[in-house]
GROMACS .gro file of N, CA and C in nm:
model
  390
    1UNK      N    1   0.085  -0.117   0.000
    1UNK     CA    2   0.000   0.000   0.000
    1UNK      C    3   0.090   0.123   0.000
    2UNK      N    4   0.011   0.234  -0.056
    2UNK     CA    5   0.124   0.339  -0.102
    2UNK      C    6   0.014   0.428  -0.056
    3UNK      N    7   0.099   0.516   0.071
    3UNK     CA    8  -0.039   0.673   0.082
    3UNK      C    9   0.023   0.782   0.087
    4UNK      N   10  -0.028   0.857  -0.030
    4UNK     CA   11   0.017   0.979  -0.079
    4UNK      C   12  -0.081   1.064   0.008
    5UNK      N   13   0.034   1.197   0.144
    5UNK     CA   14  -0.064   1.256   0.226
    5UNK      C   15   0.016   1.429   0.203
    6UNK      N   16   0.054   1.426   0.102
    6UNK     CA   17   0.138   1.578   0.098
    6UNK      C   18   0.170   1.571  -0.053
    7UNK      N   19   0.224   1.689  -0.118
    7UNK     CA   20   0.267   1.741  -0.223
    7UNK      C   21   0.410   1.676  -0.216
    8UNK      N   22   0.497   1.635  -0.136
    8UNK     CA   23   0.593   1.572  -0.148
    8UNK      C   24   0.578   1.356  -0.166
    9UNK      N   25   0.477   1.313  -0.086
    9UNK     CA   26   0.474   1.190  -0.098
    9UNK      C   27   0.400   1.210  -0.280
   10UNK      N   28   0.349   1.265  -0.300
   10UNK     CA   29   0.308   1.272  -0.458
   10UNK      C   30   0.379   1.302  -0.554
   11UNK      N   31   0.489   1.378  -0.529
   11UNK     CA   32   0.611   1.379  -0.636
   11UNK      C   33   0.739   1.248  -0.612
   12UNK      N   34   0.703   1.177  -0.488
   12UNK     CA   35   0.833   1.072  -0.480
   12UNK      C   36   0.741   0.960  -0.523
   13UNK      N   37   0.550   0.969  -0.526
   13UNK     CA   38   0.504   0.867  -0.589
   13UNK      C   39   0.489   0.826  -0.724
   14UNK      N   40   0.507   1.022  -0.782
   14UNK     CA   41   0.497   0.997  -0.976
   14UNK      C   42   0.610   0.958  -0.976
   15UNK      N   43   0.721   0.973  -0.954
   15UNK     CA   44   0.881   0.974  -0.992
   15UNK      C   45   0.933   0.821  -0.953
   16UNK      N   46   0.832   0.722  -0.895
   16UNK     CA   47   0.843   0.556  -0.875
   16UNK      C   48   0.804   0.509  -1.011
   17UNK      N   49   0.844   0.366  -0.963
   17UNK     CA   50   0.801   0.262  -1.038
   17UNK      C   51   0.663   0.222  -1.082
   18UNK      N   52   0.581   0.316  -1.014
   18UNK     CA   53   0.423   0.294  -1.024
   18UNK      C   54   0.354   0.264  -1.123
   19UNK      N   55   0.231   0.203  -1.137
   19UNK     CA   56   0.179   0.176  -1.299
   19UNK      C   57   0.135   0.294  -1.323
   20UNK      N   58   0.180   0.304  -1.487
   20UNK     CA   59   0.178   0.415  -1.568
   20UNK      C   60   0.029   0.478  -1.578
   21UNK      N   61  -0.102   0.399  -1.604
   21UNK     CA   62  -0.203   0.359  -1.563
   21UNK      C   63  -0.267   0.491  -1.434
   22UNK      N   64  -0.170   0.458  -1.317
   22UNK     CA   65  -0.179   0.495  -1.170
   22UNK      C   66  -0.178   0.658  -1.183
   23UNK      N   67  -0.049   0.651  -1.246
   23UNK     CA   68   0.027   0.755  -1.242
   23UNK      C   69  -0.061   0.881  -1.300
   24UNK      N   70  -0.113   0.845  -1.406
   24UNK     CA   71  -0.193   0.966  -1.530
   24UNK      C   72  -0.298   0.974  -1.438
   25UNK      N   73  -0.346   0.896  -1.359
   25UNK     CA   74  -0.465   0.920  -1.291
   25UNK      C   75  -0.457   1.007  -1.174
   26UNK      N   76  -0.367   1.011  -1.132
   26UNK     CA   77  -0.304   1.088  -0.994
   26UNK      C   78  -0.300   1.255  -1.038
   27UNK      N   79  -0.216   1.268  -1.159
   27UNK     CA   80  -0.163   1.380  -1.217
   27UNK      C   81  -0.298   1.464  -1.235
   28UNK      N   82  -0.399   1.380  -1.290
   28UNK     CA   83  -0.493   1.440  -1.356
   28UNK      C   84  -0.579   1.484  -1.274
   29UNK      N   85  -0.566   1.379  -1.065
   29UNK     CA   86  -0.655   1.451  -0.985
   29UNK      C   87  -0.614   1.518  -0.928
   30UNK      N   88  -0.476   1.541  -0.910
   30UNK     CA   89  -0.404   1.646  -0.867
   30UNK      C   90  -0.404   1.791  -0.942
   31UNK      N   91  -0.408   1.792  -1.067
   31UNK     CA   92  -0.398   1.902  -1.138
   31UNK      C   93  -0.524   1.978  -1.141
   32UNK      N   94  -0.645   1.848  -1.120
   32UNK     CA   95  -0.795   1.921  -1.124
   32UNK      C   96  -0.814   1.982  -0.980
   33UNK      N   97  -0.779   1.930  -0.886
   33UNK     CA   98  -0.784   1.998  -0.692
   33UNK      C   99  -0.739   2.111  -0.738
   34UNK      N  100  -0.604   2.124  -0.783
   34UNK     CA  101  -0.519   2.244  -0.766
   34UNK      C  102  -0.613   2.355  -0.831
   35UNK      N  103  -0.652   2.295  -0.952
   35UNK     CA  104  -0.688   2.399  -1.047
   35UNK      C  105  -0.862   2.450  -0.967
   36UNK      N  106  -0.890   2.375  -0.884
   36UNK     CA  107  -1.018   2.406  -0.858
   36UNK      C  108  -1.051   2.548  -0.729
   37UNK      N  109  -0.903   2.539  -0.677
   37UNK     CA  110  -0.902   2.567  -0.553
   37UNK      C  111  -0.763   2.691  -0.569
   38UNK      N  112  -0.733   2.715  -0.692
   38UNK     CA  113  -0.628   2.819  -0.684
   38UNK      C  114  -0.505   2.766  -0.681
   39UNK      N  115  -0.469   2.651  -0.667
   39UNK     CA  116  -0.358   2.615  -0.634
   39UNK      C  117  -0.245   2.688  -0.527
   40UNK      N  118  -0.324   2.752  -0.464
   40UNK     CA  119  -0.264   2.764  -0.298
   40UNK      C  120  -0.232   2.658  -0.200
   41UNK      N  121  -0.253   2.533  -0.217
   41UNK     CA  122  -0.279   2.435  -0.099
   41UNK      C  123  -0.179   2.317  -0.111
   42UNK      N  124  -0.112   2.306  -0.059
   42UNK     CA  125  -0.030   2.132   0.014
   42UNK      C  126  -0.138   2.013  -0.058
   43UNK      N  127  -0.141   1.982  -0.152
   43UNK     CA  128  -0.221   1.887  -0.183
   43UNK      C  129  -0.272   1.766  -0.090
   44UNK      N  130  -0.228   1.773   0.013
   44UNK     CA  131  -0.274   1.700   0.093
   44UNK      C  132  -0.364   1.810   0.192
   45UNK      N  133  -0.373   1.906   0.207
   45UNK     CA  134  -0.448   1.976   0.239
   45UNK      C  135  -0.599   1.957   0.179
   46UNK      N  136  -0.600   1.860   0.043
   46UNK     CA  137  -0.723   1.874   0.003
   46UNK      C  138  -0.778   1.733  -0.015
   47UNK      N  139  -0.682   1.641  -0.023
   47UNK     CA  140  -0.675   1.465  -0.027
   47UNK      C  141  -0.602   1.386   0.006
   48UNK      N  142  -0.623   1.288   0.058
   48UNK     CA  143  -0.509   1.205   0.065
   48UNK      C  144  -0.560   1.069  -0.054
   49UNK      N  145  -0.456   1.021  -0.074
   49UNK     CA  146  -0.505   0.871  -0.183
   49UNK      C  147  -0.412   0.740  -0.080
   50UNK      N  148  -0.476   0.666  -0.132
   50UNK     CA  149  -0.418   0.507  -0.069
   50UNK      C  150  -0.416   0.427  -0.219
   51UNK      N  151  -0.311   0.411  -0.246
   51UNK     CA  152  -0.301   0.309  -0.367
   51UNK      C  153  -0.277   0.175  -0.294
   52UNK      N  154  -0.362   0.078  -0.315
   52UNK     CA  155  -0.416  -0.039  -0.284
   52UNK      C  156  -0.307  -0.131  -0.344
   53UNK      N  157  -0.197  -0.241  -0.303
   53UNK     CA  158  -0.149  -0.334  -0.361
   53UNK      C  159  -0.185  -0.492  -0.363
   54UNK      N  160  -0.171  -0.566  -0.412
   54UNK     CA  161  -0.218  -0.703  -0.430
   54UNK      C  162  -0.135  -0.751  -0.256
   55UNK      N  163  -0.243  -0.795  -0.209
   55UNK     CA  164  -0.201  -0.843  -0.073
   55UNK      C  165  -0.238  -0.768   0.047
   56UNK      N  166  -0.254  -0.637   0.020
   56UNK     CA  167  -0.331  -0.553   0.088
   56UNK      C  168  -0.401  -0.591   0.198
   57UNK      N  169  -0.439  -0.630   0.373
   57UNK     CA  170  -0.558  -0.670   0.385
   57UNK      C  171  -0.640  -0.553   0.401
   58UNK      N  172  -0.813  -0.624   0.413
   58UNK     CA  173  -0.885  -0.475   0.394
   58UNK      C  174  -0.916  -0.447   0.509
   59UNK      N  175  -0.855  -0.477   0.611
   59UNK     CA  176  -0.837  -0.410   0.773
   59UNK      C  177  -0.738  -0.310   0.741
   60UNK      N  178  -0.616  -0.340   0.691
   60UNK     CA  179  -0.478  -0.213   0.695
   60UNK      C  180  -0.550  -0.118   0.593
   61UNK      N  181  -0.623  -0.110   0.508
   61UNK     CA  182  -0.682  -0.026   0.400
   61UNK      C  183  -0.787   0.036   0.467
   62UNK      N  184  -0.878  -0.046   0.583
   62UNK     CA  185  -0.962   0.067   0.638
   62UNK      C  186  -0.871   0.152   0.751
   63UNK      N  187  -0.826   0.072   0.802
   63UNK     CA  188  -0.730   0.149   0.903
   63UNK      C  189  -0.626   0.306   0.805
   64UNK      N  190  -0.560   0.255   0.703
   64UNK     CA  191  -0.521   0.398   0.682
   64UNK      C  192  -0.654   0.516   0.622
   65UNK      N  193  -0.731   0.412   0.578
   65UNK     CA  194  -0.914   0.526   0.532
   65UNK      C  195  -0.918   0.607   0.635
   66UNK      N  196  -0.905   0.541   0.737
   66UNK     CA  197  -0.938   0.615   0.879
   66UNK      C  198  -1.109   0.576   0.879
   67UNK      N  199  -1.173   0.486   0.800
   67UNK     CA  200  -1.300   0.466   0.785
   67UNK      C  201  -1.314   0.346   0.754
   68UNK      N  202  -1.426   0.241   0.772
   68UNK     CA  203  -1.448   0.141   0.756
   68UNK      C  204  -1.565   0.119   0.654
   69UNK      N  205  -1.455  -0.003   0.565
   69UNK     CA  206  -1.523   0.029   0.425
   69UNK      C  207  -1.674  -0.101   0.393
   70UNK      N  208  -1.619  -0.201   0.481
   70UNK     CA  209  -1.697  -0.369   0.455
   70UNK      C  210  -1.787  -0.302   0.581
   71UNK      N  211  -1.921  -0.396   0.591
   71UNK     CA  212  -1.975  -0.429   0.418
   71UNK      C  213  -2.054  -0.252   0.389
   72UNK      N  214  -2.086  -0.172   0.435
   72UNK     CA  215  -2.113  -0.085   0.380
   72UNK      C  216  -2.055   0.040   0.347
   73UNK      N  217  -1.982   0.062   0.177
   73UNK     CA  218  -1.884   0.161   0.154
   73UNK      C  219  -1.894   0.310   0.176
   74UNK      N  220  -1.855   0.369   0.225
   74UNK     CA  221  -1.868   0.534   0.283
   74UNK      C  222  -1.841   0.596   0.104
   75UNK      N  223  -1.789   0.540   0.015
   75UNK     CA  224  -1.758   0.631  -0.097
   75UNK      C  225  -1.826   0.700  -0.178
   76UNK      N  226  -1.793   0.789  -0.226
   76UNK     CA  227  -1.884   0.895  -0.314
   76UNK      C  228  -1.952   0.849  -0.422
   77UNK      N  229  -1.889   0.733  -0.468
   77UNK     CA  230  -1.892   0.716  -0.625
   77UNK      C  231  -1.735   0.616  -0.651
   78UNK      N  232  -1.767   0.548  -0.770
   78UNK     CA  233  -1.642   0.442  -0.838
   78UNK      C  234  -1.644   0.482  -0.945
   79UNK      N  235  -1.521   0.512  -1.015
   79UNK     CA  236  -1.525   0.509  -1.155
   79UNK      C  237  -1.427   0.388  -1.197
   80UNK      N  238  -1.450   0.341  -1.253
   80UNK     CA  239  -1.371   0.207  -1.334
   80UNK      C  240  -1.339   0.241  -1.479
   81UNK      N  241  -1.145   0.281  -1.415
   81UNK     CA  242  -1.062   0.351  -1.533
   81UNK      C  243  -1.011   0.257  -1.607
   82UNK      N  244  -1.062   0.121  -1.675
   82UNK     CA  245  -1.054   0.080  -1.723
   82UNK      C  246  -0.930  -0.073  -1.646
   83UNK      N  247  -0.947  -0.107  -1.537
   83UNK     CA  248  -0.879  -0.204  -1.475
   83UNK      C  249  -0.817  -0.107  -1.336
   84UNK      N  250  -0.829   0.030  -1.313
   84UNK     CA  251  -0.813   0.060  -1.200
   84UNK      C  252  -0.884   0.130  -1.120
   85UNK      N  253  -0.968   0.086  -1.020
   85UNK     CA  254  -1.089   0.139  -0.976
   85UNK      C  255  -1.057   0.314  -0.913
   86UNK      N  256  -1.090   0.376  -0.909
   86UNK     CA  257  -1.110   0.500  -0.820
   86UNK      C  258  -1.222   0.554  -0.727
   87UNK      N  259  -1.225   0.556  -0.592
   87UNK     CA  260  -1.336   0.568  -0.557
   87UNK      C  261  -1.280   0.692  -0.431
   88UNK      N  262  -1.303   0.807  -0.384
   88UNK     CA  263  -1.290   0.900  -0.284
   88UNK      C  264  -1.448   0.886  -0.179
   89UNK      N  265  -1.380   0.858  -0.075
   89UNK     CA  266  -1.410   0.871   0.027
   89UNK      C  267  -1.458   1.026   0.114
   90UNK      N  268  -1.511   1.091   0.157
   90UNK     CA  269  -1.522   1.202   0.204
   90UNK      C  270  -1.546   1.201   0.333
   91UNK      N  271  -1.436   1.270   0.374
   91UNK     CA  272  -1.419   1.258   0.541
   91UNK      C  273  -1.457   1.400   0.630
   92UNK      N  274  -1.509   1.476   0.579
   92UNK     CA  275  -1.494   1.615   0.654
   92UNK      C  276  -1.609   1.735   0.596
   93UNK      N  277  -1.685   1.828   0.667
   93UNK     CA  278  -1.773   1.899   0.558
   93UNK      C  279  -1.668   1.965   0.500
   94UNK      N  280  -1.545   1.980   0.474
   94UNK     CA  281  -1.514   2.103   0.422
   94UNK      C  282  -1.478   2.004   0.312
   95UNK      N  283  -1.459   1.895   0.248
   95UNK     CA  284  -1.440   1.809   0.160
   95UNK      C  285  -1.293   1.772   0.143
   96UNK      N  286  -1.232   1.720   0.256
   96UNK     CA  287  -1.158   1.668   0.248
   96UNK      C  288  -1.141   1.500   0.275
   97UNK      N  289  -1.072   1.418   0.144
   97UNK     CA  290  -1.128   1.316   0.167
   97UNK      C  291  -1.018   1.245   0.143
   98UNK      N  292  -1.059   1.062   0.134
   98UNK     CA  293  -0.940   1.002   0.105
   98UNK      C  294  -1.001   0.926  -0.027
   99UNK      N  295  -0.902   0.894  -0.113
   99UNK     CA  296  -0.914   0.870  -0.206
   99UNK      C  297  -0.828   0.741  -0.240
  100UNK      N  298  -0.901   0.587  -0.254
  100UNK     CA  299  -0.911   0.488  -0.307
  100UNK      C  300  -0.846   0.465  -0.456
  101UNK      N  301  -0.757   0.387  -0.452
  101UNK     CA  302  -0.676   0.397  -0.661
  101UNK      C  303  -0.647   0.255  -0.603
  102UNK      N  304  -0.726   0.187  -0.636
  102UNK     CA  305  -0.730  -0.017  -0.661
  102UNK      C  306  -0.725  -0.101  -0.794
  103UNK      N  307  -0.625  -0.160  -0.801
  103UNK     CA  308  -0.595  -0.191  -0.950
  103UNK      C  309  -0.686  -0.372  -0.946
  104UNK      N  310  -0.749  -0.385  -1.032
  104UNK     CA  311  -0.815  -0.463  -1.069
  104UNK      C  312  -0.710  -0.594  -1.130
  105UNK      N  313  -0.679  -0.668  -0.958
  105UNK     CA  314  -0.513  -0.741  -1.004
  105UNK      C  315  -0.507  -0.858  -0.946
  106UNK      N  316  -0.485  -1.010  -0.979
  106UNK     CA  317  -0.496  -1.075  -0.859
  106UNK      C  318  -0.430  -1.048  -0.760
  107UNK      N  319  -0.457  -1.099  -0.599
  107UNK     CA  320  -0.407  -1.086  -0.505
  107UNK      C  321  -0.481  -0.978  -0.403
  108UNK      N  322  -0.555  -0.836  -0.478
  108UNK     CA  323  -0.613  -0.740  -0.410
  108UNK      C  324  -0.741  -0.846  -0.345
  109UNK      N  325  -0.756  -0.748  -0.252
  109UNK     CA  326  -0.873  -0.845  -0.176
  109UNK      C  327  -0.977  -0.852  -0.220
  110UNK      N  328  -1.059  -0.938  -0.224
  110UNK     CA  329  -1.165  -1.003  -0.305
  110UNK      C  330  -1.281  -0.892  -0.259
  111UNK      N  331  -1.308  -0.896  -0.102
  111UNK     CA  332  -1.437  -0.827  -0.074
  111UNK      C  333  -1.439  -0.683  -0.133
  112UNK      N  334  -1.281  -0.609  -0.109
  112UNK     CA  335  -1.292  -0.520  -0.169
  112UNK      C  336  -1.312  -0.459  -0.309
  113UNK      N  337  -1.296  -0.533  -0.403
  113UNK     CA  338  -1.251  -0.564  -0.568
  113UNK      C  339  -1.428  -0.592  -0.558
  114UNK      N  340  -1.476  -0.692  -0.467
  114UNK     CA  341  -1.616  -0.697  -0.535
  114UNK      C  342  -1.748  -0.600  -0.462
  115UNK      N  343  -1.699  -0.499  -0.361
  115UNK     CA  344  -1.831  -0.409  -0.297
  115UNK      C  345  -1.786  -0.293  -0.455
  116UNK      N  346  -1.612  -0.284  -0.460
  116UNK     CA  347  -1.592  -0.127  -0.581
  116UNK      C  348  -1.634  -0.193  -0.750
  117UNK      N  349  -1.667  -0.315  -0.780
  117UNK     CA  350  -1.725  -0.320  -0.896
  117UNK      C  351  -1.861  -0.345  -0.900
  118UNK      N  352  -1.912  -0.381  -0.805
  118UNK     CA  353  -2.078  -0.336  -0.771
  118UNK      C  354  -2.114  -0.213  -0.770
  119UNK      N  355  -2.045  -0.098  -0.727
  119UNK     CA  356  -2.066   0.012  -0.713
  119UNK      C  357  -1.995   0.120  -0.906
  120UNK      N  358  -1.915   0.049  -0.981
  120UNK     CA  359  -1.839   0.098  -1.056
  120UNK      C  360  -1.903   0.159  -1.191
  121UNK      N  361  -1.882   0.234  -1.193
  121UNK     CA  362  -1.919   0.280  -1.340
  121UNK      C  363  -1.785   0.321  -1.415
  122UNK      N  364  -1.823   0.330  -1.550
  122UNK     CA  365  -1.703   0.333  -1.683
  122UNK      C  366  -1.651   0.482  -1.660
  123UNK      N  367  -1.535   0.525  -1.694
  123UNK     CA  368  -1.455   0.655  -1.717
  123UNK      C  369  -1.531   0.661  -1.894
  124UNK      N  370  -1.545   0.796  -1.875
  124UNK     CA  371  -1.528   0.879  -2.004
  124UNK      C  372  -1.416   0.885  -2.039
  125UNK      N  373  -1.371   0.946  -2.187
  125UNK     CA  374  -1.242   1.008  -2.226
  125UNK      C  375  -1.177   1.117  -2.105
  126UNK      N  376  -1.277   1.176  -2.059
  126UNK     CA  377  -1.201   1.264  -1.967
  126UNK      C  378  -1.200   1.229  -1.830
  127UNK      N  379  -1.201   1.110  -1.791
  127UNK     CA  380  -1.161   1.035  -1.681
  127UNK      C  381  -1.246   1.035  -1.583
  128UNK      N  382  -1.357   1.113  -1.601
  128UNK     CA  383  -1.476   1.103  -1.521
  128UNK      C  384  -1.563   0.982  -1.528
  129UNK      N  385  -1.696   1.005  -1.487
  129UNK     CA  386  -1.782   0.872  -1.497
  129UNK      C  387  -1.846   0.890  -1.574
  130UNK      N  388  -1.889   0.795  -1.693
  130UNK     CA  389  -1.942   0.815  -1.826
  130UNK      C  390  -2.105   0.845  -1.792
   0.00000   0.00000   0.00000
């Protein structure tokens, strides 16, 4: 598991080995926060993400959520980017949340892989939900 909680764990996470996949998806929610909000803010000031690895259990995944996901998911919404789920969590009224990036891989945990494709809908071209 990989949790990006600052503007620095997010530049040592694009600049890894990460799937390429991961990566465009990160950039693209990072660039949309910034751009939404002025880009004044510590990006973790506005999200944190948990990239989910094969082996994961989904106790250590609710534990860094800070929220408990089985059996009923707190998330906003799933988009299914085509083999890597995305789903944000919202933890706060001021909308700060955590944000779910689960790659559709063996080994990820089953319950979790099957409450976020019950819930999943398709990405558009522009990475939203179709």
């Amino acid at each position: 598991m990989l949790t990006i909680t600052n503007t620095t764990t997010m530049s040592l996470a694009l600049d890894s080995h990460l799937n390429p996949a991961i990566k465009a998806l990160l950039v693209m929610r990072r660039d949309q926060l910034l751009s939404d909000t002025g880009g004044g803010h510590d990006i973790g000031e506005l999200a944190n993400w948990i990239i989910v690895a094969p082996g994961d259990p989904l106790a250590a995944i609710e534990t860094a959520a800070g929220y408990p996901i089985a059996p009923d998911p707190p998330w906003e919404w799933v988009i299914d980017h085509g083999g890597i789920m995305e789903a944000p969590i919202i933890l706060s009224d001021d909308g700060f949340g955590v944000v779910l990036i689960v790659p559709d891989e063996q080994g990820v945990d089953s319950v979790l892989l099957k409450l976020l494709k019950r819930d999943a809908v398709a990405a558009d071209v522009s990475g939203n939900a179709a």
